[in-house]
Coordinates of C-alpha atoms in Angstrom, one line a residue:
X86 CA -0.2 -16.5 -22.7
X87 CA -2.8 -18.8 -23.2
X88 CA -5.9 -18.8 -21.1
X89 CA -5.6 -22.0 -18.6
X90 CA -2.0 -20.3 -17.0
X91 CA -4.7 -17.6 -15.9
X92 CA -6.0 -19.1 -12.7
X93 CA -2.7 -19.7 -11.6
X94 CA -1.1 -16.2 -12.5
X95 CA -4.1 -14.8 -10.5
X96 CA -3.3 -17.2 -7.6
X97 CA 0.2 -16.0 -7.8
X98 CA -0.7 -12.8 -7.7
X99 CA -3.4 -13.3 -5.2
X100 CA -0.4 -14.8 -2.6
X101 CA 2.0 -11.6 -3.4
X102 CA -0.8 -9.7 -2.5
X103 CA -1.3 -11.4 0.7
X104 CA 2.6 -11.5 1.3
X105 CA 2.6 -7.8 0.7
X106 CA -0.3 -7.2 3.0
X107 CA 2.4 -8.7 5.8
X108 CA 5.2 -6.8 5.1
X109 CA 2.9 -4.2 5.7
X110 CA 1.8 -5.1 9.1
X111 CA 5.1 -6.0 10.0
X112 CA 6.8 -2.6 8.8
X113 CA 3.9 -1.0 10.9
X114 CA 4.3 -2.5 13.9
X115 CA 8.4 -2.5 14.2
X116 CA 7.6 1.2 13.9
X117 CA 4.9 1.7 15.9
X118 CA 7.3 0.3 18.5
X119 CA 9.8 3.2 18.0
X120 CA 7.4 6.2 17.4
X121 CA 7.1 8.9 20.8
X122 CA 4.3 9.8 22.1
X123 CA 3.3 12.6 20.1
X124 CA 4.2 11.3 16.1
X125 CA 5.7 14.2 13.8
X126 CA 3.4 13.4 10.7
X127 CA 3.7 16.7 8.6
X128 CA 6.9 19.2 8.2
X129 CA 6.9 22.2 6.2
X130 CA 9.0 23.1 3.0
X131 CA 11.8 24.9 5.5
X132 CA 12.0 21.5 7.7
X133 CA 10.2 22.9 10.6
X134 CA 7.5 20.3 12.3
X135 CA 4.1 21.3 11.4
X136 CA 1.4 18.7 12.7
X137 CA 1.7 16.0 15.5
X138 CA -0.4 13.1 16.6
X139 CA -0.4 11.1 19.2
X140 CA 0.6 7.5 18.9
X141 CA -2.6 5.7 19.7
X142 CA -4.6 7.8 16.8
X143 CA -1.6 6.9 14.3
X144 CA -2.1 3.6 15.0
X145 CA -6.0 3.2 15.1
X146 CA -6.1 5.4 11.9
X147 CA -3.0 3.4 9.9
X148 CA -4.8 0.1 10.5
X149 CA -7.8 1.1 9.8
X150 CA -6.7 2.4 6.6
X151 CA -4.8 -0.7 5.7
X152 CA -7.9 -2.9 6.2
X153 CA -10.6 -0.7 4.7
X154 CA -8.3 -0.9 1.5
X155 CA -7.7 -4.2 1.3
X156 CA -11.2 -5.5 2.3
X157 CA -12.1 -3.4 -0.7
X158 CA -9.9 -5.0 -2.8
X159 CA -11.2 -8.3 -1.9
X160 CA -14.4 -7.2 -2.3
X161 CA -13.9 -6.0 -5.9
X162 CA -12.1 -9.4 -6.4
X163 CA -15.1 -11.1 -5.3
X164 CA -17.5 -8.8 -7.7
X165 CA -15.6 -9.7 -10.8
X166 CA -15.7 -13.4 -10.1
X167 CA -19.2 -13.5 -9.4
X168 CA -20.1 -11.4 -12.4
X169 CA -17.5 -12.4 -14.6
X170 CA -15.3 -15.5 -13.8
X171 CA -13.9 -15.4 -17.7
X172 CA -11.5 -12.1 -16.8
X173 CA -9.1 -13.7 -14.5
X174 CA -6.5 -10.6 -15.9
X175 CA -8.9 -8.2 -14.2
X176 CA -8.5 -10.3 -10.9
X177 CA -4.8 -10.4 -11.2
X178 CA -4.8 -7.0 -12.5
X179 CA -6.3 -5.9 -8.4
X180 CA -3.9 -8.1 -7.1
X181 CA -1.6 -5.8 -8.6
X182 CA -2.9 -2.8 -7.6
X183 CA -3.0 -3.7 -4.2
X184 CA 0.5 -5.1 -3.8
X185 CA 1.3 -1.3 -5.3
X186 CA -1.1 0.1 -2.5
X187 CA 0.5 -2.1 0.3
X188 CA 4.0 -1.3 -0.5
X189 CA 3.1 2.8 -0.9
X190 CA 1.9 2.4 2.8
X191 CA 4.5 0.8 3.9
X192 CA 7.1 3.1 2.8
X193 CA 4.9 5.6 4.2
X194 CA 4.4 4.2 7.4
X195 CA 8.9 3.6 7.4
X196 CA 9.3 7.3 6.8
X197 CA 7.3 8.3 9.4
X198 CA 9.5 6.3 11.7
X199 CA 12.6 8.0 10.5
X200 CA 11.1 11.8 10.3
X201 CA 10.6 10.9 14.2
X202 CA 13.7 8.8 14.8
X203 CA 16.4 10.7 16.6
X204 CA 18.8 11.0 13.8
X205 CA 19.7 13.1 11.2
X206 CA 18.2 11.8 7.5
X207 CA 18.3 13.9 4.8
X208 CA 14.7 13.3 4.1
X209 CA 14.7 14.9 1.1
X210 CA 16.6 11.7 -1.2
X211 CA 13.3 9.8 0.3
X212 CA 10.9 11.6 -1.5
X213 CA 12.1 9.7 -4.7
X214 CA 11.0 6.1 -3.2
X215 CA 7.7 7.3 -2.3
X216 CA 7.0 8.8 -5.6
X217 CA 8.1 5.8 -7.0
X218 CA 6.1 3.2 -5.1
X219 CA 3.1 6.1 -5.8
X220 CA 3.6 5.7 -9.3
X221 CA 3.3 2.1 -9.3
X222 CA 0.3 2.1 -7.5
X223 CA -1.3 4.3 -10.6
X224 CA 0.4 2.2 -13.3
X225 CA -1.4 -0.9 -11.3
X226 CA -4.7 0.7 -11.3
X227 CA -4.4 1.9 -14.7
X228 CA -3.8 -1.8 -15.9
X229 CA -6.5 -2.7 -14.1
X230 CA -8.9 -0.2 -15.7
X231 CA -7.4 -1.3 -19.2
X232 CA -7.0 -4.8 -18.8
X233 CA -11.2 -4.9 -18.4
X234 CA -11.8 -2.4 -21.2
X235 CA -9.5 -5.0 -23.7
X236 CA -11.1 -8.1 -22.4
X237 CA -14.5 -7.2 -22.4
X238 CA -14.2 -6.2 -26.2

């Protein structure tokens, strides 16, 4: 790929970031609506509830999460432009890792609406999407790391 299609990959990248930032909210809030009053947040190994908060400090402490993340994000976007505008891979590269950070939380956030939804899930097949969208969030931040290292050679 040569290097004028960078600014535009980053851009791209830069607006599935933004998109994924959305879905995020939008995943939090159709499930803030359904949480109780008291939120199940931890069980043990045996499937016994272990640690509940209530639904105003999930809310405050999810979106203050989301946006501490993702203002840091933007702030290491804005670093490496002003430092280095020539390593638009770097910038796309966060773009990446954030879209993996915004879709971890989001999946996090949907199984902590069904752990308190009324029904019975078998919570343990969930654990593989969660460990999936985990590991794509390392692979992103790995090819972040890398990405820099290459193109500052």
């Amino acid at each position: 790929m040569q290097a004028k299609y960078f600014p535009m990959t980053a851009r791209l990248l830069n607006a599935l970031a933004w998109a994924s930032l959305i879905f995020t909210f939008l995943v939090f809030i159709l499930s803030y609506a359904n949480f109780p009053e008291d939120v199940l947040i931890y069980i043990k190994a045996n499937g016994e509830p272990s640690l509940y908060l209530g639904k105003d400090t999930v809310f405050y402490s999810i979106l203050a999460i989301t946006v501490i993340f993702n203002l840091g994000w933007l702030g290491l976007d804005g670093i490496v432009k002003r430092t280095t505008p020539d390593l638009e891979a770097t910038i796309g590269g966060l773009s990446v890792s954030r879209i993996g950070f915004n879709l971890f939380f989001a999946t996090t956030i949907y199984f902590i609406n069904i752990l308190n939804s009324r029904e019975n899930f078998d919570y343990s097949n969930f654990g593989y999407l969660i460990y999936i969208t985990g590991a794509l969030l390392i692979a992103a931040l790995i090819y972040t790391a890398v990405a820099r290292f290459i193109l500052k050679k």
